[in-house]
Coordinates of N, CA, C and O in Angstrom, one line a residue:
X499 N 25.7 -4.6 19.5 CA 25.6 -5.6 18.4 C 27.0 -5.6 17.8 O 27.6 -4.6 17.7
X500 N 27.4 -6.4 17.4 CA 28.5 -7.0 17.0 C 27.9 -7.5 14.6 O 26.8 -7.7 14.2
X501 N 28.7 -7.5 14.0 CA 29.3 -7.4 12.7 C 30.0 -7.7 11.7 O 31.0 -7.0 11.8
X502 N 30.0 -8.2 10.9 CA 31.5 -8.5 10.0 C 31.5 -6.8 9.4 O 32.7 -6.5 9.2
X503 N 30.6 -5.8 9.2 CA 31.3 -4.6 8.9 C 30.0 -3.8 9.0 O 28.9 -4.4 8.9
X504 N 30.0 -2.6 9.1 CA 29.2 -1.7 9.4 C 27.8 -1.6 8.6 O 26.7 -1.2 9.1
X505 N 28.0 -2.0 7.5 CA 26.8 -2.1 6.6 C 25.6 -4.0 7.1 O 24.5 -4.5 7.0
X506 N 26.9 -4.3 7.5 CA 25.6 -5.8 8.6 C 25.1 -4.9 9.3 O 23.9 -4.6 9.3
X507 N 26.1 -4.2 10.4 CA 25.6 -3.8 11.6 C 24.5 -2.7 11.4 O 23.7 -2.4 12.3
X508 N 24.5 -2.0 10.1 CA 23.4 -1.1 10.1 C 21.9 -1.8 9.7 O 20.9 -1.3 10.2
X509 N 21.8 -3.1 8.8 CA 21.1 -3.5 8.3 C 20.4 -4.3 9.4 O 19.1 -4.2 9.4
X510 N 21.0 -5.0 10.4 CA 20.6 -5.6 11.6 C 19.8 -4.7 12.4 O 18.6 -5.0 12.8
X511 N 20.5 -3.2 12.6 CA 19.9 -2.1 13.2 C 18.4 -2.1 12.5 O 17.4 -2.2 13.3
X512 N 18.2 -2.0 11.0 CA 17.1 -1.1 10.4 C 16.1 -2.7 10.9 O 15.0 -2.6 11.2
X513 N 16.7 -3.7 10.9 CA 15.7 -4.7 11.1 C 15.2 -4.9 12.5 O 14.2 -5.6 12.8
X514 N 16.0 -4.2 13.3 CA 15.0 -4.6 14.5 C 14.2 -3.3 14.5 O 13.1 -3.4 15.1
X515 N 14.6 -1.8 14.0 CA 14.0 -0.9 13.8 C 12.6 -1.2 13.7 O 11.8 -0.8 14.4
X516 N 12.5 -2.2 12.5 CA 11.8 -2.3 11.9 C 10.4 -3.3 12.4 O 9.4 -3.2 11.7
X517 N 10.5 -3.8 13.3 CA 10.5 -4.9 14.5 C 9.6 -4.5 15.1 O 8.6 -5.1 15.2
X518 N 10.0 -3.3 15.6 CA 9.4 -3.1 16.7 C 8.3 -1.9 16.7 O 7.5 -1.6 17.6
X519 N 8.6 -1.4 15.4 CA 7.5 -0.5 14.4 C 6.2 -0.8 14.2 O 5.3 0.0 14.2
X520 N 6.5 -2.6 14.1 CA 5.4 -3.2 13.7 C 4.6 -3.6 15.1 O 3.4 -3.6 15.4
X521 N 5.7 -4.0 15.9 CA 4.7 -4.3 17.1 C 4.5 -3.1 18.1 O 4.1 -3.1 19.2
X522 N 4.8 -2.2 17.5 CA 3.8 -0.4 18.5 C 2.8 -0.3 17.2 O 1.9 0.5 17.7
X523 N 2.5 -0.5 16.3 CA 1.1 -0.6 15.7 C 0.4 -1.6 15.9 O -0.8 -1.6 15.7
X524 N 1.3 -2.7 16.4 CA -0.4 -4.1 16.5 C -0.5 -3.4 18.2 O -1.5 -4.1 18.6
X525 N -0.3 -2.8 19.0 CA -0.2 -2.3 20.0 C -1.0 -1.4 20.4 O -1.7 -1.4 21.4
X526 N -0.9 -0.3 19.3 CA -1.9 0.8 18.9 C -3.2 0.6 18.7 O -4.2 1.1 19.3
X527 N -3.3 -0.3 17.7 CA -4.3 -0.8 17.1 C -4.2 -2.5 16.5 O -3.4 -3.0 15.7
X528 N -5.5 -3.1 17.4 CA -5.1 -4.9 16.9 C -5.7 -5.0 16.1 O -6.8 -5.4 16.4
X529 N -5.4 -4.7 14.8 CA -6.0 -5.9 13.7 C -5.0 -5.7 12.7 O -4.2 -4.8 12.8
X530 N -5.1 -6.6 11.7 CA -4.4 -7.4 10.8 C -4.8 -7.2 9.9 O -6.0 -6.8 10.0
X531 N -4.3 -7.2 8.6 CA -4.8 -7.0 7.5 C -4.1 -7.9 6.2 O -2.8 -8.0 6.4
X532 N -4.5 -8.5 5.2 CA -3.6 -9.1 4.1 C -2.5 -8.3 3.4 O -2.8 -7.2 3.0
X533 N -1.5 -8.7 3.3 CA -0.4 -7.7 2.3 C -0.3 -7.9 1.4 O -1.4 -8.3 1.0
X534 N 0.9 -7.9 0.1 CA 1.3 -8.1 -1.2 C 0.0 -7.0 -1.7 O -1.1 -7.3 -1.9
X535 N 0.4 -6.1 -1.6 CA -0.8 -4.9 -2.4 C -2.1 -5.4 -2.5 O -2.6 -5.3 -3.6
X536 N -3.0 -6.1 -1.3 CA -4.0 -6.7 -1.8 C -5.0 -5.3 -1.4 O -5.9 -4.9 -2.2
X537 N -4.7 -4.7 -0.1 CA -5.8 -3.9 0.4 C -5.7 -2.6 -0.7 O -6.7 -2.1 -1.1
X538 N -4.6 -2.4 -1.0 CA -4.3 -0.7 -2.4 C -5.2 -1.3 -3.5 O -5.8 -0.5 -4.1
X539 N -5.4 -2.5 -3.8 CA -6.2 -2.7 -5.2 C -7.2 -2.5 -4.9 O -7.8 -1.6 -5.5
X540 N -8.1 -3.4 -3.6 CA -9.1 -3.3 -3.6 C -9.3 -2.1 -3.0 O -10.3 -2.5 -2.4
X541 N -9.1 -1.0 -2.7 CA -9.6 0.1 -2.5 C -9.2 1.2 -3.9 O -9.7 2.3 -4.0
X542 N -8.4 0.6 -4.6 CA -8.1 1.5 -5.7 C -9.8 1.2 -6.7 O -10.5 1.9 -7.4
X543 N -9.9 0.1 -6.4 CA -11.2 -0.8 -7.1 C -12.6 0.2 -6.9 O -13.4 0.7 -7.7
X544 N -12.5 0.1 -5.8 CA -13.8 0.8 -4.7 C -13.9 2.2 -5.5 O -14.8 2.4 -6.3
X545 N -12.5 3.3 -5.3 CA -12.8 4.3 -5.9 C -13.3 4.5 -7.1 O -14.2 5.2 -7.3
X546 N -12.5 3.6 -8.3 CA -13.2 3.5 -9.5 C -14.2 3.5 -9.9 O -14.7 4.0 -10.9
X547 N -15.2 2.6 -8.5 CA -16.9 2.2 -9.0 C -17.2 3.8 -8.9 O -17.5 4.4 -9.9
X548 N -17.2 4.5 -7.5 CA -17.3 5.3 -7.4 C -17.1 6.5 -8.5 O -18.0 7.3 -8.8
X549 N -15.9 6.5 -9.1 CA -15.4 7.2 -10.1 C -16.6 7.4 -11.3 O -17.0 8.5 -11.8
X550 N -17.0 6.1 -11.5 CA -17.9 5.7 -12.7 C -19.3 6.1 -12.4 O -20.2 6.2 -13.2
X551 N -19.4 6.3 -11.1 CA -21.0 6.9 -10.6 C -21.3 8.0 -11.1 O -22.3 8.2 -11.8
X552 N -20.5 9.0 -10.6 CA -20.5 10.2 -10.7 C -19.5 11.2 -11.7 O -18.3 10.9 -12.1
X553 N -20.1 12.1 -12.1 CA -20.3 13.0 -13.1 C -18.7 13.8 -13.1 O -18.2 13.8 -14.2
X554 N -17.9 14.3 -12.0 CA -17.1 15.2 -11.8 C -16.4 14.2 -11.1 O -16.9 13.8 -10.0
X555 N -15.5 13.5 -11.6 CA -15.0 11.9 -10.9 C -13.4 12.2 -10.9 O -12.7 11.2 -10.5
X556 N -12.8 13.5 -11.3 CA -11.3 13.2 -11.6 C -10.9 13.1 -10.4 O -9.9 12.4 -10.4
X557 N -11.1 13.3 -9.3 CA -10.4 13.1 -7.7 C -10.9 11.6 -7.6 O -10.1 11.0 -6.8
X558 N -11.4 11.2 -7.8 CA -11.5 10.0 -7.5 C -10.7 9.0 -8.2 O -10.3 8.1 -7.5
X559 N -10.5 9.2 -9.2 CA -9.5 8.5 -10.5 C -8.3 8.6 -10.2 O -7.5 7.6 -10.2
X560 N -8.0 10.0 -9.9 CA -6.9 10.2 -9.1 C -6.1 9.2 -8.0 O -4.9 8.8 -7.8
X561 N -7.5 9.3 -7.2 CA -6.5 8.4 -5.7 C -6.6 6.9 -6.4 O -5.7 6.2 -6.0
X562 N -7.4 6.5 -7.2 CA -7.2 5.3 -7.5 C -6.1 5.2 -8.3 O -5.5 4.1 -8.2
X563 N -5.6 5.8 -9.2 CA -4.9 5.8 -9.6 C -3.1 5.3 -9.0 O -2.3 4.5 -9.5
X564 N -3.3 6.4 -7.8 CA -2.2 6.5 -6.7 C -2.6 5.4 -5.6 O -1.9 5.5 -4.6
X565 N -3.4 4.4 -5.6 CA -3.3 3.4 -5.0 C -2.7 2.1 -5.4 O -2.4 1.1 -4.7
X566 N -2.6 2.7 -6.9 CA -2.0 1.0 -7.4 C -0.5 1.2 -7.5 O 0.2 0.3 -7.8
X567 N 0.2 2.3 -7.1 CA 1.7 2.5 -7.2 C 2.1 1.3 -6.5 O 2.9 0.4 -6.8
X568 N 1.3 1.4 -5.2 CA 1.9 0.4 -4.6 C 2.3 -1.2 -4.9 O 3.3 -1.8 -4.6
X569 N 1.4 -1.6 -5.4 CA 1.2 -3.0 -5.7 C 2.7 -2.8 -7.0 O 3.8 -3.4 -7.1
X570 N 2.3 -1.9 -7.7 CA 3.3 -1.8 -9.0 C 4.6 -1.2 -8.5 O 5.4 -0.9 -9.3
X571 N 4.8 -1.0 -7.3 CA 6.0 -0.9 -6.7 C 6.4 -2.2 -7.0 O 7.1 -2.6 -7.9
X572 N 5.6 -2.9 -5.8 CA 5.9 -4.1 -5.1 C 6.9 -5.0 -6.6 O 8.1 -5.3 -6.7
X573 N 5.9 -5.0 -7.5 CA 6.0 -6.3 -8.7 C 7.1 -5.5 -9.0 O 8.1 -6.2 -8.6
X574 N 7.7 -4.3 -9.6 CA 8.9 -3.9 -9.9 C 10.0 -4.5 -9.0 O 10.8 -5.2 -9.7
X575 N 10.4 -4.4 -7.6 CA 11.3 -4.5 -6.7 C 11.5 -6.4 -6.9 O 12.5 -7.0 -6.6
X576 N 10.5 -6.8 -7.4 CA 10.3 -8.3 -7.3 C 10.9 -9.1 -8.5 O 11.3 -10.2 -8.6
X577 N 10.9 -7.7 -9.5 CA 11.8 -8.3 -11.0 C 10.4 -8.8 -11.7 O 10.6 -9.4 -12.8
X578 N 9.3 -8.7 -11.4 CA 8.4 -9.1 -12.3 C 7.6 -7.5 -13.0 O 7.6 -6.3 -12.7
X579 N 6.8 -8.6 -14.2 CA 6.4 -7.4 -15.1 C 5.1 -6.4 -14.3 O 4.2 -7.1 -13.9
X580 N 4.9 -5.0 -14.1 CA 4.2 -4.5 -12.9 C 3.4 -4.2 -13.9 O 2.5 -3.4 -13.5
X581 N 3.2 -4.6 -15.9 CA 1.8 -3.9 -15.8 C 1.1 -5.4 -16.3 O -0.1 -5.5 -16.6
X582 N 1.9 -6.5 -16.3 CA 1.1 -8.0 -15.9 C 0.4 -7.8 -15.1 O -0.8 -7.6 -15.1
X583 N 1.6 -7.9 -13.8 CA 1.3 -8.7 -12.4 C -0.1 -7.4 -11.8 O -1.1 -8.0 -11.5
X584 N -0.3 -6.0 -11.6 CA -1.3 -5.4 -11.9 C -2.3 -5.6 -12.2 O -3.2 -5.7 -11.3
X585 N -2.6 -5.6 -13.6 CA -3.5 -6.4 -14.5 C -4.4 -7.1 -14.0 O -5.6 -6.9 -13.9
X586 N -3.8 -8.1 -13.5 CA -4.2 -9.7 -13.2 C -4.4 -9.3 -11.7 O -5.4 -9.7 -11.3
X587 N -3.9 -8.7 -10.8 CA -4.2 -8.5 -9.8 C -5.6 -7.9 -9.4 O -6.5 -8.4 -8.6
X588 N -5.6 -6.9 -10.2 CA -6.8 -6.0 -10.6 C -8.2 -7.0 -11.2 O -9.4 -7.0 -10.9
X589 N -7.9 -7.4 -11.8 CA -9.2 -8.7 -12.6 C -9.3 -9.7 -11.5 O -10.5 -10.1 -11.3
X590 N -8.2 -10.2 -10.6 CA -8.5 -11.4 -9.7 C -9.8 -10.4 -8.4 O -10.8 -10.8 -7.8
X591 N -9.3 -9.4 -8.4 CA -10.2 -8.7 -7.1 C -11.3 -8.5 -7.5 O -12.2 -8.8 -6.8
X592 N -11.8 -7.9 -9.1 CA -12.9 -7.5 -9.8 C -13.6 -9.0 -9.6 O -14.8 -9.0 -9.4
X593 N -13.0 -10.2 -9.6 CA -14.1 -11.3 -9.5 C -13.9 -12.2 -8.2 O -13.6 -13.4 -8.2
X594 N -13.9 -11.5 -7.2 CA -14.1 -11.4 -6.5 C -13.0 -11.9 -5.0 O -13.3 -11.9 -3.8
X595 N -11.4 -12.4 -5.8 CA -10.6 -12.6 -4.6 C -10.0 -11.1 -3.9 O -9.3 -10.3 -4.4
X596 N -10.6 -11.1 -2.7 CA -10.4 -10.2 -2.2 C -8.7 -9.7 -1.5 O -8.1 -8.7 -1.3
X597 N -8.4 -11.5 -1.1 CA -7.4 -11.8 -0.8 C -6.0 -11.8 -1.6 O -4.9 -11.7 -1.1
X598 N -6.3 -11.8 -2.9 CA -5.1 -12.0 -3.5 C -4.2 -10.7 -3.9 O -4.5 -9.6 -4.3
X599 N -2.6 -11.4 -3.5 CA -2.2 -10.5 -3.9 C -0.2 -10.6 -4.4 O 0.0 -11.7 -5.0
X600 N 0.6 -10.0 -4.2 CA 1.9 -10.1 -5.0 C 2.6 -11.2 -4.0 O 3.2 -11.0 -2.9
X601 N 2.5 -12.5 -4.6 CA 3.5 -13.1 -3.5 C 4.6 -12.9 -4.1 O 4.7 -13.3 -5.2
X602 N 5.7 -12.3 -3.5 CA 7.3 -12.2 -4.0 C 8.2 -13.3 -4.0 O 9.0 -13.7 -4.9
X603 N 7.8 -14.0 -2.8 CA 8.5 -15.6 -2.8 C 8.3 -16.4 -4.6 O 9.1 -16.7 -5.4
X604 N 7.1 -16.3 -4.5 CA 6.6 -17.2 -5.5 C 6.5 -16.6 -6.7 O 6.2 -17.3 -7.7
X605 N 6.7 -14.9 -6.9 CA 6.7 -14.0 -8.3 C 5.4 -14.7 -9.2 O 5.5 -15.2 -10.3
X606 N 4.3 -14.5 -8.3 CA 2.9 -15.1 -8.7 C 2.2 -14.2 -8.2 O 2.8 -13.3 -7.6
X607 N 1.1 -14.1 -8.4 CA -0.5 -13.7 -8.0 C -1.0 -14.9 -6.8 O -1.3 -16.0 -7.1
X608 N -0.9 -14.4 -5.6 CA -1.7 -15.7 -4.9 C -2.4 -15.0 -3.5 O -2.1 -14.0 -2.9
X609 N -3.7 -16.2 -3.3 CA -4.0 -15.9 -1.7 C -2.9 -15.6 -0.5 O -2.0 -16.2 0.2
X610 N -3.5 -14.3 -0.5 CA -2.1 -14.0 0.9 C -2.8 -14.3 2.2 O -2.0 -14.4 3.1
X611 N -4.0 -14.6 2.5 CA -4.5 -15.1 3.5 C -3.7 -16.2 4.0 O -3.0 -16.4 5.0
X612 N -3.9 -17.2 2.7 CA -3.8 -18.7 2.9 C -2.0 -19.0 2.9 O -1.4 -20.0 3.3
X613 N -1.2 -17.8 2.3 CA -0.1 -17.6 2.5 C 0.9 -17.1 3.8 O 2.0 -17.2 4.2
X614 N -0.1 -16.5 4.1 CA 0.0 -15.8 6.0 C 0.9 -14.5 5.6 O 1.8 -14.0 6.2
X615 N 0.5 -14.3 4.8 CA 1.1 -12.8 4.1 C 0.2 -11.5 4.9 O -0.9 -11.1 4.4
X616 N 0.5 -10.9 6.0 CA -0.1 -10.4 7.2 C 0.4 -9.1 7.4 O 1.3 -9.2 8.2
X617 N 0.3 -7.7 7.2 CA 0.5 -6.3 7.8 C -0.5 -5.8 8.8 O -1.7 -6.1 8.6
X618 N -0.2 -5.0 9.9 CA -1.0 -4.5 11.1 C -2.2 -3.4 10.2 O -1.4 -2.8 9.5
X619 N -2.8 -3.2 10.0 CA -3.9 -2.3 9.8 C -3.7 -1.0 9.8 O -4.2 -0.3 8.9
X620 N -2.9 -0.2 11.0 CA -2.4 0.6 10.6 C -1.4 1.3 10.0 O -1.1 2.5 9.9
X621 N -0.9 0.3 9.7 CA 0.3 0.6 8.6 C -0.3 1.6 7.1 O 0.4 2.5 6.6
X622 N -1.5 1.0 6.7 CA -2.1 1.3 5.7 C -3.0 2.2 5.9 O -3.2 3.1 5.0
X623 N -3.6 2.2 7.0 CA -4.3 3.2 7.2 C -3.6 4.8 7.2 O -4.1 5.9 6.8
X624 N -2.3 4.4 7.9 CA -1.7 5.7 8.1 C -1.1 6.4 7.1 O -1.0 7.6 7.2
X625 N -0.7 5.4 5.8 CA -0.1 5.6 5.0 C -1.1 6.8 3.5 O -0.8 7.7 2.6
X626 N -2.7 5.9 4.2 CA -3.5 6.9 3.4 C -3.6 8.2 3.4 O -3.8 9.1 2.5
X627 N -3.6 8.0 5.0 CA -4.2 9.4 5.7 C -2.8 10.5 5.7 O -2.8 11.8 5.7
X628 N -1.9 9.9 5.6 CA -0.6 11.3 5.3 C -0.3 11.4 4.2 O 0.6 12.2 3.9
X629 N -1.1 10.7 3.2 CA -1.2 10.7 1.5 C -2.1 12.0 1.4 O -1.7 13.1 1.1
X630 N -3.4 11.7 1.6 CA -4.7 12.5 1.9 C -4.5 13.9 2.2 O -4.7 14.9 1.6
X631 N -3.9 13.6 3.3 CA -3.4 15.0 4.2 C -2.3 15.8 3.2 O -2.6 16.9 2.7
X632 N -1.4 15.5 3.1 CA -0.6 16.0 1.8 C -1.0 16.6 1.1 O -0.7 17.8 1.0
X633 N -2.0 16.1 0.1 CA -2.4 16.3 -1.5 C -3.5 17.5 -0.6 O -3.5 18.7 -1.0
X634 N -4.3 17.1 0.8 CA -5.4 18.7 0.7 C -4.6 19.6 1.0 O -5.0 20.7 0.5
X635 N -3.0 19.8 2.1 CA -2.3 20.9 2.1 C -2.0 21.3 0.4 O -2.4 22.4 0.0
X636 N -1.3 20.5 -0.3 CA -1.1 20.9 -1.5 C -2.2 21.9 -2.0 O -1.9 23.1 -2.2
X637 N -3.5 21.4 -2.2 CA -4.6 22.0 -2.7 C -5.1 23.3 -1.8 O -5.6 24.2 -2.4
X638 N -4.9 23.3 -0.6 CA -4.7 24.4 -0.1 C -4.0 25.4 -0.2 O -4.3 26.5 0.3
X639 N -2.8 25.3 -0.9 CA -1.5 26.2 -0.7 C -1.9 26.3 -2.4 O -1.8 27.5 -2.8
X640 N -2.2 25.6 -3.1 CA -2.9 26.4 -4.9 C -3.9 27.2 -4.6 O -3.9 28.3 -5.3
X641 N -4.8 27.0 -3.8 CA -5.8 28.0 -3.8 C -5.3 29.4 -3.4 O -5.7 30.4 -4.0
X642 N -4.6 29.3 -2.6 CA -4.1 30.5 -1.5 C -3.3 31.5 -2.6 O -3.3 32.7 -2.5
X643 N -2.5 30.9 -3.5 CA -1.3 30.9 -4.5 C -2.6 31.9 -5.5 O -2.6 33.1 -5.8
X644 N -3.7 30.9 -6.0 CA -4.5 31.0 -7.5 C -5.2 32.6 -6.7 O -5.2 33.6 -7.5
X645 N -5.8 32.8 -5.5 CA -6.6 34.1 -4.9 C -5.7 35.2 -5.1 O -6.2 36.4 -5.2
X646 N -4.2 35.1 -5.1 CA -3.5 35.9 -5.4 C -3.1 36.9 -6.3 O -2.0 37.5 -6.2

């Protein structure tokens, strides 16, 4: 690859990196999923109900809690307000758009379906599960620590 200076040529690099990342997960696994934080709300959502069912709910509050970083990444990096755009994210899924989520183009709240705003499935999935996995080594290595 060729450059006007090394910082194109690395950025070109992380982009096809990045390329082909995506197509060994639609590879791995074919399905699609909406983006702009739409799937982190509504699963941060899900926990909540759950949260509110039961009696001993702080793990649950927890990961919901740690699901909306993402969306409130997102609206940060975007220059918009992340406990708006949140907010309204969070209320649009509670009544029931499932789809909606941070369009950056548009620094709005919008259908990412109808936008074609599209990540592979395991992107997200994986991102849970090495979240998950983390936090029980953590909780493992306190116990081990607290028997001490």
């Amino acid at each position: 690859m060729r450059g006007a200076n090394q910082y194109v040529l690395d950025e070109a690099e992380r982009s096809i990196h990045d390329a082909l990342c995506v197509i060994r997960c639609l590879v791995k696994k074919r399905a699609l999923i909406v983006g702009g934080g739409a799937p982190e709300i509504e699963v941060s959502l899900r926990l909540n109900e759950l949260a509110k069912a039961q009696a001993d709910s702080i793990c649950f509050q927890a990961f919901a809690d740690a699901m909306e970083v993402i969306p409130t990444t997102l609206a940060e990096n975007t220059g918009l307000s992340p406990i708006a755009i949140v907010t309204e994210l969070r209320n649009r899924h509670a009544n029931g758009e499932k789809t909606a989520g941070i369009n950056v183009r548009k620094g709005m709240i919008s259908d990412m379906q109808q936008e074609n705003v599209i990540q592979p499935l395991l992107v997200t999935t994986s991102a849970i599960e090495l979240a998950t996995e983390t936090v029980r080594m953590l909780m493992k290595i306190d116990d081990i620590l607290a028997s001490r």
